[in-house]
Short mmCIF file of C-alpha atoms and ligand atoms in Angstrom, two decimals:
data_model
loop_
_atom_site.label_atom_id
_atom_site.label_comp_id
_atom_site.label_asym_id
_atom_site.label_seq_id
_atom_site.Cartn_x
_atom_site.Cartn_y
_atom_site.Cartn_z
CA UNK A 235 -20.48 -15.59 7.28
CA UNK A 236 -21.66 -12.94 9.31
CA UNK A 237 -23.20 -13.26 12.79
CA UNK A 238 -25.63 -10.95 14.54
CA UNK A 239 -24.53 -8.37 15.13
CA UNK A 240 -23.77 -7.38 19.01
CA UNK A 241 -26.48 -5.65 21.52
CA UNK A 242 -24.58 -2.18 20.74
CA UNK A 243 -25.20 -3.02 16.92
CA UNK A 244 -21.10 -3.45 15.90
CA UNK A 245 -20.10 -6.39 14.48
CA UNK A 246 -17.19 -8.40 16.04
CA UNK A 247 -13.59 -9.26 15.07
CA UNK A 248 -10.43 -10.87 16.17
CA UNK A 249 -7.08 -10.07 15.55
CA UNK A 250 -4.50 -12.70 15.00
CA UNK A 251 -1.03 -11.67 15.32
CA UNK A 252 -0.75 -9.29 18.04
CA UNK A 253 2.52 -7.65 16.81
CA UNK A 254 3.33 -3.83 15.36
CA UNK A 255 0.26 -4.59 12.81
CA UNK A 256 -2.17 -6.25 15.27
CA UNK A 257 -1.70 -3.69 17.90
CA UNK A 258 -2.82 -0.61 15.40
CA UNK A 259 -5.90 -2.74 14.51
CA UNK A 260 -6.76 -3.08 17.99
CA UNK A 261 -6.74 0.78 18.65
CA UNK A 262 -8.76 1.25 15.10
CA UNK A 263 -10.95 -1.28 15.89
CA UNK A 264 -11.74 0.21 19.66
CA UNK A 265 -11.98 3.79 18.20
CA UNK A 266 -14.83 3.22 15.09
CA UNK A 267 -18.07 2.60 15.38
CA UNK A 268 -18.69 -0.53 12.98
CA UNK A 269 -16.64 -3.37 14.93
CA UNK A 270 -16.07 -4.44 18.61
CA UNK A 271 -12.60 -6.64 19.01
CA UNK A 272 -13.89 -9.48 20.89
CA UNK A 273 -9.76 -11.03 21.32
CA UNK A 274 -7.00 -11.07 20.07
CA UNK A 275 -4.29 -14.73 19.71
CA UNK A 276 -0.83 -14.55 18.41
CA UNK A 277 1.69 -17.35 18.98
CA UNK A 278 4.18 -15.47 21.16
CA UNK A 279 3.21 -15.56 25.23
CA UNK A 280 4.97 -11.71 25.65
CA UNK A 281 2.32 -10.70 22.79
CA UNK A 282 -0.31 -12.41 25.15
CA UNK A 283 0.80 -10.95 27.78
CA UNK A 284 1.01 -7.33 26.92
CA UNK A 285 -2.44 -7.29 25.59
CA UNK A 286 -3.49 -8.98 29.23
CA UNK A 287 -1.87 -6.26 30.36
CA UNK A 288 -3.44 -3.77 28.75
CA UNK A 289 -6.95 -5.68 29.50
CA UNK A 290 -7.48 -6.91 25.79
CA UNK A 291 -9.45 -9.75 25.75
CA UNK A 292 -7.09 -12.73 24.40
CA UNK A 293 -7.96 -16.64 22.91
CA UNK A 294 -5.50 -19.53 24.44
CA UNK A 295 -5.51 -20.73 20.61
CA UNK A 296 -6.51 -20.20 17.23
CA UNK A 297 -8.59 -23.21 17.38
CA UNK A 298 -10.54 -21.51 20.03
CA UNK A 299 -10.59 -18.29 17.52
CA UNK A 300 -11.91 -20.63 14.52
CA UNK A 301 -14.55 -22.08 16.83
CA UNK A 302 -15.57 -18.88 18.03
CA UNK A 303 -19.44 -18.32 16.40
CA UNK A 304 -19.71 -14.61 17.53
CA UNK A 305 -17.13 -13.59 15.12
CA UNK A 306 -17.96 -11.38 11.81
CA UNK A 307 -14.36 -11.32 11.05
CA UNK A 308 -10.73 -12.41 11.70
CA UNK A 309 -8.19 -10.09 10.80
CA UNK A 310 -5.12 -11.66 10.43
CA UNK A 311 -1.62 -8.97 10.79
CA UNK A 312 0.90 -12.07 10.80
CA UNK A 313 4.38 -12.48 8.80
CA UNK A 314 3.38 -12.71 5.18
CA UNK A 315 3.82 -16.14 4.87
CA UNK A 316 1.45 -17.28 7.55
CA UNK A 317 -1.12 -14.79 5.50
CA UNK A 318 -2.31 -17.91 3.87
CA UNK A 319 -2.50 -20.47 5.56
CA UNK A 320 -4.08 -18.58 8.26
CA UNK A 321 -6.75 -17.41 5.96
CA UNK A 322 -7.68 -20.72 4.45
CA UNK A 323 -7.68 -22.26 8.14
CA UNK A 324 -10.44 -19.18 8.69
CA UNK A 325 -12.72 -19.45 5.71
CA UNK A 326 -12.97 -23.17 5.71
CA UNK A 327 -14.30 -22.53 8.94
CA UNK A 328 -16.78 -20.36 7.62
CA UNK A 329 -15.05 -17.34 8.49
CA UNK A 330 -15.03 -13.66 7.13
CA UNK A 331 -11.13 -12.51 6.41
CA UNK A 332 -9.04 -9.60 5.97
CA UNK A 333 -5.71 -10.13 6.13
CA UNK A 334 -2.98 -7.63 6.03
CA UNK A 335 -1.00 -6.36 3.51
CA UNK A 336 0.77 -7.65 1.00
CA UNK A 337 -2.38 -10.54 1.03
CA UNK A 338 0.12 -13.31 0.54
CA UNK A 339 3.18 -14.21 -1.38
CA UNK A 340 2.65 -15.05 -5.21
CA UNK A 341 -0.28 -15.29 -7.33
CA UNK A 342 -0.65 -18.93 -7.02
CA UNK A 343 -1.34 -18.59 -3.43
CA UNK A 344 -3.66 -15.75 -3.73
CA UNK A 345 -5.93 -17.92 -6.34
CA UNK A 346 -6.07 -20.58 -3.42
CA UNK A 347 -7.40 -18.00 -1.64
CA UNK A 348 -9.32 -16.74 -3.82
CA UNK A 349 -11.36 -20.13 -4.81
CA UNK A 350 -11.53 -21.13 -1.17
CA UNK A 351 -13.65 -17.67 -0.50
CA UNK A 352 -15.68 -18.57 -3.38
CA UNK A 353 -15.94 -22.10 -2.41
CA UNK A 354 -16.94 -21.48 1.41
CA UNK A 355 -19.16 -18.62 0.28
CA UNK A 356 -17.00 -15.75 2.68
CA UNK A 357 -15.79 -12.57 2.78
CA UNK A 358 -12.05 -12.08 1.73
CA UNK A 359 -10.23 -8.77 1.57
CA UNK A 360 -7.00 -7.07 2.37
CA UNK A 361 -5.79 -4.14 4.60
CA UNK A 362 -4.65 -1.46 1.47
CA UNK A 363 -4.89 1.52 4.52
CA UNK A 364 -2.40 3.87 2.26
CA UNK A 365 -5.49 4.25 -0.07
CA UNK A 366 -6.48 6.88 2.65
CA UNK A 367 -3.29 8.54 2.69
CA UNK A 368 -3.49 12.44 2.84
CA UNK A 369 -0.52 12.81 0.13
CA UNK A 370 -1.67 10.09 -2.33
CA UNK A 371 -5.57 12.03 -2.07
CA UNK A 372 -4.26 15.07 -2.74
CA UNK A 373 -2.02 14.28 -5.50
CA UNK A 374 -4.56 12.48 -6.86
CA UNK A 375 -6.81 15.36 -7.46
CA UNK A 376 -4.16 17.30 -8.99
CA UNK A 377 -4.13 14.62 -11.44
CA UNK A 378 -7.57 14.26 -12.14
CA UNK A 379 -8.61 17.77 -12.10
CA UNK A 380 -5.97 18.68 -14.90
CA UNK A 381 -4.37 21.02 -12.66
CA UNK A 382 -0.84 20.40 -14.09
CA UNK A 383 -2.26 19.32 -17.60
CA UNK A 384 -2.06 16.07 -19.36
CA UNK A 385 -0.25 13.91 -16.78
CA UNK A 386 3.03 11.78 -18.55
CA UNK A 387 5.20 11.02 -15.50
CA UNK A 388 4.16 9.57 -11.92
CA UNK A 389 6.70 9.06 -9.40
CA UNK A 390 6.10 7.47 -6.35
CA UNK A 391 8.84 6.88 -3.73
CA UNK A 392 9.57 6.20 0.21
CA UNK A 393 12.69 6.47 1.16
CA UNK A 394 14.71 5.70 4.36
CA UNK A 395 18.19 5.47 5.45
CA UNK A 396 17.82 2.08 8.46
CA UNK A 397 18.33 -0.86 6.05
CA UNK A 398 15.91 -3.48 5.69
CA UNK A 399 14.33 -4.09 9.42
CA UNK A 400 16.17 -7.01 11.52
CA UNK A 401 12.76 -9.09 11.61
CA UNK A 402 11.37 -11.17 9.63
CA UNK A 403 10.57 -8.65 6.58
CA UNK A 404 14.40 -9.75 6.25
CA UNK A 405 13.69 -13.23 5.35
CA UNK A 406 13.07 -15.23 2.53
CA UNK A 407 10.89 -17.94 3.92
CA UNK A 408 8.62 -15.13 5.87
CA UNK A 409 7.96 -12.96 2.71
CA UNK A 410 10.60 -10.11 3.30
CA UNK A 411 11.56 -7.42 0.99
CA UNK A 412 10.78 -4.23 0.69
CA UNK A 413 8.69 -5.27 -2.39
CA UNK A 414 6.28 -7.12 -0.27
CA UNK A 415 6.28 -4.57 2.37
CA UNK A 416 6.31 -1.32 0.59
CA UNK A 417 5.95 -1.90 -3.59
CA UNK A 418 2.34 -3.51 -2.67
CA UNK A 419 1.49 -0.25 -1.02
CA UNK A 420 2.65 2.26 -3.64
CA UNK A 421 1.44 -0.36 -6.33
CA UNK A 422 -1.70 -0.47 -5.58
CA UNK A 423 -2.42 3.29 -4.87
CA UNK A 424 -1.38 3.63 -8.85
CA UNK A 425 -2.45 0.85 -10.73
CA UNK A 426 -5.80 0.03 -8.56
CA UNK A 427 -7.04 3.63 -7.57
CA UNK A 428 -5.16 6.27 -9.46
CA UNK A 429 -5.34 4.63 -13.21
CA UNK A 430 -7.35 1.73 -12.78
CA UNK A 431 -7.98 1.48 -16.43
CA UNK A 432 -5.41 2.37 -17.84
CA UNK A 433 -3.52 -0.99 -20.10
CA UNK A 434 0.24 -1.73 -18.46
CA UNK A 435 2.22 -2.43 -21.20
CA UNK A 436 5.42 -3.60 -19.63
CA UNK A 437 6.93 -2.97 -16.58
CA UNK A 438 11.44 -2.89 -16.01
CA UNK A 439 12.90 -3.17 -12.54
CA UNK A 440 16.05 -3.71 -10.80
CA UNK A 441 16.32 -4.97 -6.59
CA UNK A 442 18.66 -3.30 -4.08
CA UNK A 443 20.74 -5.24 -1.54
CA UNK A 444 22.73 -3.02 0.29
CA UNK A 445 21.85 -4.26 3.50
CA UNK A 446 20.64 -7.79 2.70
CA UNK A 447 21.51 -10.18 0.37
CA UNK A 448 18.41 -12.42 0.89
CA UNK A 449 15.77 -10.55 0.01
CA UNK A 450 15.30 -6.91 -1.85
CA UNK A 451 16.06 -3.89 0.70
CA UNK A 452 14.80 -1.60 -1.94
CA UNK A 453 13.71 -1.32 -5.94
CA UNK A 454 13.68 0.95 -8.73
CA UNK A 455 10.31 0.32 -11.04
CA UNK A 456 9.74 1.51 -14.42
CA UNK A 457 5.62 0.76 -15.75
CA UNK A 458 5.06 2.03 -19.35
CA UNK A 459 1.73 2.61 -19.70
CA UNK A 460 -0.87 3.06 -22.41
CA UNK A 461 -1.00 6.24 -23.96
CA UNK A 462 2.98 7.12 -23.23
CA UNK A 463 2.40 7.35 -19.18
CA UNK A 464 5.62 6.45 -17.40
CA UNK A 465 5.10 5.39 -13.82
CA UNK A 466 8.62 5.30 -11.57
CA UNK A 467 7.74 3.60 -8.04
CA UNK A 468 10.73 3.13 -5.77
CA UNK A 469 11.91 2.15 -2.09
CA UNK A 470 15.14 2.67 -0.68
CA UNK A 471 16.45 1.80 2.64
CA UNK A 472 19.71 3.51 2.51
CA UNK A 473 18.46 7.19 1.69
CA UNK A 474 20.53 9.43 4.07
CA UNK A 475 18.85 12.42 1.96
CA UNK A 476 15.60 11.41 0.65
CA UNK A 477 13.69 12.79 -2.84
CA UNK A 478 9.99 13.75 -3.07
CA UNK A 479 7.45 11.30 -2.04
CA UNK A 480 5.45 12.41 -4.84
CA UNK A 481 7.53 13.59 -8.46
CA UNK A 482 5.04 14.50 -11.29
CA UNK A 483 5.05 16.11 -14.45
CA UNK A 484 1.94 17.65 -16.49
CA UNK A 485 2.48 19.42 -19.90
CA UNK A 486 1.71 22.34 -18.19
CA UNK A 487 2.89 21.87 -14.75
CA UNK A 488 4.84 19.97 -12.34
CA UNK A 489 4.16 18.63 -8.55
CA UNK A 490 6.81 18.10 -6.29
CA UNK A 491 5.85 16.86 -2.62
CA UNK A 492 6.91 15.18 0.55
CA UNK A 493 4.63 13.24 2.96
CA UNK A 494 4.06 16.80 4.60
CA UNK A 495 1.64 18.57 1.90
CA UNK A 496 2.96 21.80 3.64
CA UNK A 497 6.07 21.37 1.88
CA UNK A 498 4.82 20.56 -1.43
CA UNK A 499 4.76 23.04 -4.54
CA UNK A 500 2.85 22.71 -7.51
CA UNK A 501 4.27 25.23 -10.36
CA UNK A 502 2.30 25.80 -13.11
CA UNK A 503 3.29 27.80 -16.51
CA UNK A 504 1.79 30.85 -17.55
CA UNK A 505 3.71 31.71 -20.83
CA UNK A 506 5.78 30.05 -22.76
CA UNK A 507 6.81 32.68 -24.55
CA UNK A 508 8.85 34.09 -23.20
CA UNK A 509 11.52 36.50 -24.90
CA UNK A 510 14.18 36.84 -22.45
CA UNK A 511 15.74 33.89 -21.18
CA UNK A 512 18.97 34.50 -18.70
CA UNK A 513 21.28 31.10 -19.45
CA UNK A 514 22.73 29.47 -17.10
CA UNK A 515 25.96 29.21 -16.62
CA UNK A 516 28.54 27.11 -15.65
CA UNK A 517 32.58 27.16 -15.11
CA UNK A 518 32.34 25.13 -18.33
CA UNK A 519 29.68 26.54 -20.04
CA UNK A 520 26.12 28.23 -20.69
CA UNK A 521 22.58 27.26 -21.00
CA UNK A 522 19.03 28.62 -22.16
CA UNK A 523 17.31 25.22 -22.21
CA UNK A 524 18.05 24.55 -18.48
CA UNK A 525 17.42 28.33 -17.58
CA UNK A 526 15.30 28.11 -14.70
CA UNK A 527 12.33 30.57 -15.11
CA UNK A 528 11.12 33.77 -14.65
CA UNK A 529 8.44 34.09 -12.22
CA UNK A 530 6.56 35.81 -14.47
CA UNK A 531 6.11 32.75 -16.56
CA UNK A 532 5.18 30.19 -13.88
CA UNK A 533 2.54 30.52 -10.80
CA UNK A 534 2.19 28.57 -7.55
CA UNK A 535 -0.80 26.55 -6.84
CA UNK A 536 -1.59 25.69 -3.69
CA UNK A 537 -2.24 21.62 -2.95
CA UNK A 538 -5.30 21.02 -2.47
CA UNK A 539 -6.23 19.12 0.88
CA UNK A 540 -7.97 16.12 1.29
CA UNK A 541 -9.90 15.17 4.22
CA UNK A 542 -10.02 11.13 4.21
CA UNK A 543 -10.82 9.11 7.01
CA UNK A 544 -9.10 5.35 7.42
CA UNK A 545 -11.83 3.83 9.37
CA UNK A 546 -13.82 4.11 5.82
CA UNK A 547 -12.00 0.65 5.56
CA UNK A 548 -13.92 -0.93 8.32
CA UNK A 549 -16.89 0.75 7.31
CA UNK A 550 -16.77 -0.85 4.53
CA UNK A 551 -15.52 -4.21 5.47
CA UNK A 552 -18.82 -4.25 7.43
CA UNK A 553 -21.24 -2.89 5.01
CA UNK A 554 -19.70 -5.91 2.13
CA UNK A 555 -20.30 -8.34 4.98
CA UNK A 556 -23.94 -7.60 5.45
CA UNK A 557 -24.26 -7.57 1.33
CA UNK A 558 -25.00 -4.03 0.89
CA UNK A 559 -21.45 -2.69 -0.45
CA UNK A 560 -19.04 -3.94 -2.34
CA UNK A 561 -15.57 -4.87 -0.60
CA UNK A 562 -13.16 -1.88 -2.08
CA UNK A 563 -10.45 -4.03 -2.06
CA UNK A 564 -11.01 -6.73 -4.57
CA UNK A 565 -9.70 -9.89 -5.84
CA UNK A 566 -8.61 -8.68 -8.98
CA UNK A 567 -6.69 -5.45 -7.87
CA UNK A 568 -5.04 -7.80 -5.29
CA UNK A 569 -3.71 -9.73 -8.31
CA UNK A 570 -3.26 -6.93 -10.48
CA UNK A 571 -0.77 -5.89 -8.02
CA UNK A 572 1.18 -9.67 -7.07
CA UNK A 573 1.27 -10.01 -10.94
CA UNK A 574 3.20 -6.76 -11.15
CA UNK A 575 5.58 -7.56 -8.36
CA UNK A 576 6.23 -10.97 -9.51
CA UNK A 577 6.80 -9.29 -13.20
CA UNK A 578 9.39 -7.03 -11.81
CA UNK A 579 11.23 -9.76 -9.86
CA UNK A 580 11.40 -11.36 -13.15
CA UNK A 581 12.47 -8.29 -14.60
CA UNK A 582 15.53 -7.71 -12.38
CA UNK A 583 16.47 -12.04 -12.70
CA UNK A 584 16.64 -10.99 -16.63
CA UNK A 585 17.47 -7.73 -16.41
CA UNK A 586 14.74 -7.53 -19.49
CA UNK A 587 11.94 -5.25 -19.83
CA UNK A 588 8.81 -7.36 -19.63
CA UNK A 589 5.71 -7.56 -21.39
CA UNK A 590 2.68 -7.24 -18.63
CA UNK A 591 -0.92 -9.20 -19.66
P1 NAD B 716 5.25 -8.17 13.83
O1 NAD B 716 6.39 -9.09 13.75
O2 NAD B 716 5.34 -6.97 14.71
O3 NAD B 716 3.93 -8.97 14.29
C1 NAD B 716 3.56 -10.19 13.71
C2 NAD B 716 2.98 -11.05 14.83
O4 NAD B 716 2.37 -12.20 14.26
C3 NAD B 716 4.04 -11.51 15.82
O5 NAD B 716 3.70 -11.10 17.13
C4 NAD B 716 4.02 -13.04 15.68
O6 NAD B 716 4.28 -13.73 16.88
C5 NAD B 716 2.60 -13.26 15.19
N1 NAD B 716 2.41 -14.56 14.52
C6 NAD B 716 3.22 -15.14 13.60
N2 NAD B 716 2.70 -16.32 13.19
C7 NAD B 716 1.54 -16.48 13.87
C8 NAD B 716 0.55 -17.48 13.87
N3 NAD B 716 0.65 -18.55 13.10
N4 NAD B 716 -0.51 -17.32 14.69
C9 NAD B 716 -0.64 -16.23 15.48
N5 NAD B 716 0.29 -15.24 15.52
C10 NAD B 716 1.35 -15.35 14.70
O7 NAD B 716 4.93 -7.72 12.34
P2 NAD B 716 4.06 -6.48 11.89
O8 NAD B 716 4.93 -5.35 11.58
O9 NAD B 716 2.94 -6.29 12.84
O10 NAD B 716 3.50 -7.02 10.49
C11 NAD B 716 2.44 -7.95 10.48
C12 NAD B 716 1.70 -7.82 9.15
O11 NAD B 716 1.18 -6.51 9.03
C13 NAD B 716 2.58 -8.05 7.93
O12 NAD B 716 1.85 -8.71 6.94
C14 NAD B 716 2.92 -6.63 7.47
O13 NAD B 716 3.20 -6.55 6.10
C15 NAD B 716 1.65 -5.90 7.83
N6 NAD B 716 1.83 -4.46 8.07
C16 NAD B 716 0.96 -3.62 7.47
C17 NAD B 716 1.09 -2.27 7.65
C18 NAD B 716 0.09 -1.36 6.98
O14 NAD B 716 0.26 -0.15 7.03
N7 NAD B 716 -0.95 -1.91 6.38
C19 NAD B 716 2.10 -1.75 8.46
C20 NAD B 716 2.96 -2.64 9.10
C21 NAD B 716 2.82 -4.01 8.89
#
């Protein structure tokens, strides 16, 4: 539970796992005004060492992180697999947690989780940063001011052309795959933020594994929708040209955008009358349905910009800790999305559309 806070007013946290992850929460942590990083542990001495080196403060063990009574929270930015058992270490000791993304690896271990923050009367939330993301924001409120019309198709991809990474998001046993790393990211910014209401009715999917045969190195996701929305999410390691992050289609418009806004369109129709159409032609043949249009029929809207601001997590994270906010990432989006990825694993073992409760 929480402590008092420090003489400067921030609350406190540690950071265990000092890798890629660790290191980012240590600069977000030193740059916002709600916490103070008060050390940092991870299990390898060169991940000791740098932050020694860079005058980080560090713990000799997690034991000495558990006993630690100053602490508001211990982030945890492990390998997914140690996600749990980390966390459950931490809240039985009374501890505050937010651990990073995806929270852990199936739905039976997030319910542990779940009851033992219940049980121990904590704090427990996950790192969903891409919630912030410039390009989801902005699509987003193309959606939901109508700019394009009523909205039928999402698509949501990242795309990149190294293979799966040579870690441990490789592995099996450490909860690799792309599904875990990426499809909880992309996931969640659709089903928990974008259409949070909206029914799933069934959700079809089929794993890459180009580069890997252990675990996914990519996946193509189909969610049907209430109300006829399609959603398309995919991740692909061995993109040497990549599509759109962001595909979608109104009845009266379409958006088409990567990462960089500045490079995104939105194209809106103006008439759909339109008397003249020039086909298009082929060596092999002619077409008016596939005629692309006049610009006299369409306009350009511009996309609008969103300014967000990824410290709101913390700010947050500390506001639910001292009662007077609710955490924004709960325990039922967090299995919302596991549920989903566990139905599309199932999906691609039986190569069957599934039903999604
Ligand atoms: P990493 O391999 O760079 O770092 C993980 C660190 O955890 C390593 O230094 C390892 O020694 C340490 N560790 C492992 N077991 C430990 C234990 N029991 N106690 C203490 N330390 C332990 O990996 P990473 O890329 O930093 O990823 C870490 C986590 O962060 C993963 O869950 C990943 O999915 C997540 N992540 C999130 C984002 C995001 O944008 N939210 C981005 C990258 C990674």
């Amino acid at each position: 539970m929480g402590a008092v806070n420090g003489m400067n007013g921030k609350k406190n946290a540690a950071i265990v796992g000092f890798g890629g992850m660790g290191r980012w929460h240590w600069h977000q942590i030193t740059k916002n005004e709600v916490f103070d990083l008060l050390g940092v542990y991870d299990i390898r001495p060169e991940c000791i060492e740098y932050a020694e080196r860079k005058g980080v403060a560090t713990y000799s063990s997690f034991e000495e992180v558990l006993s630690d009574k100053r602490l508001d929270v211990i982030v945890i930015a492990t390998e997914n697999d140690q996600h749990k058992p980390l966390a459950l270490a931490a809240m039985e000791r009374g501890h505050n947690v937010v651990t990073e993304k995806p929270v852990t690896v199936s739905s039976a271990d997030l319910d542990e989780m779940i009851e033992a923050s219940k049980r121990c009367g904590v704090l427990f939330t996950t790192h969903q940063n891409r919630r912030w993301d410039g390009d989801f924001l902005s699509v987003k409120k193309v959606i939901e001011e109508g700019l394009i019309g009523r909205v039928f198709n999402i698509e949501s991809r990242v795309q990149g052309s190294r293979g799966i990474p040579g870690d441990w998001r490789g592995k099996k046993e450490h909860g690799g795959g792309m599904m875990l790393d990426w499809g909880v990211h992309l996931l969640d910014q659709i089903v928990n933020v974008l259409l949070p209401d909206r029914k799933i009715e069934s959700v079809y999917a089929t794993m890459d594994h180009i580069t890997n045969s252990e675990v996914d190195d990519g996946f193509r996701m189909t969610i049907m929708m209430e109300g006829g929305m399609r959603v398309y999410v995919e991740v692909g390691t061995s993109n040497f040209i990549e599509l759109p992050r962001w595909y979608v289609q109104g009845e009266n418009g379409t958006v088409s955008t990567p990462w960089d806004l500045s490079q995104g369109r939105i194209v809106c129709c103006t008439n759909w009358e339109t008397a003249e159409v020039k086909p298009i032609r082929t060596a092999a043949g002619i077409s008016k349905t596939m005629a692309p249009r006049t610009d006299d029929t369409i306009k350009e809207v511009p996309i609008p910009l969103i300014d967000s601001d990824v410290h709101d997590f913390y700010r947050n994270l500390a506001a639910a800790i001292d009662g007077k906010a609710t955490q924004l990432v709960t325990h039922e989006q967090l299995r919302k999305v596991m549920k989903l990825m566990e139905t599309a694993f199932e999906s691609d073992r039986t190569g069957q559309a599934i039903r999604f409760n």
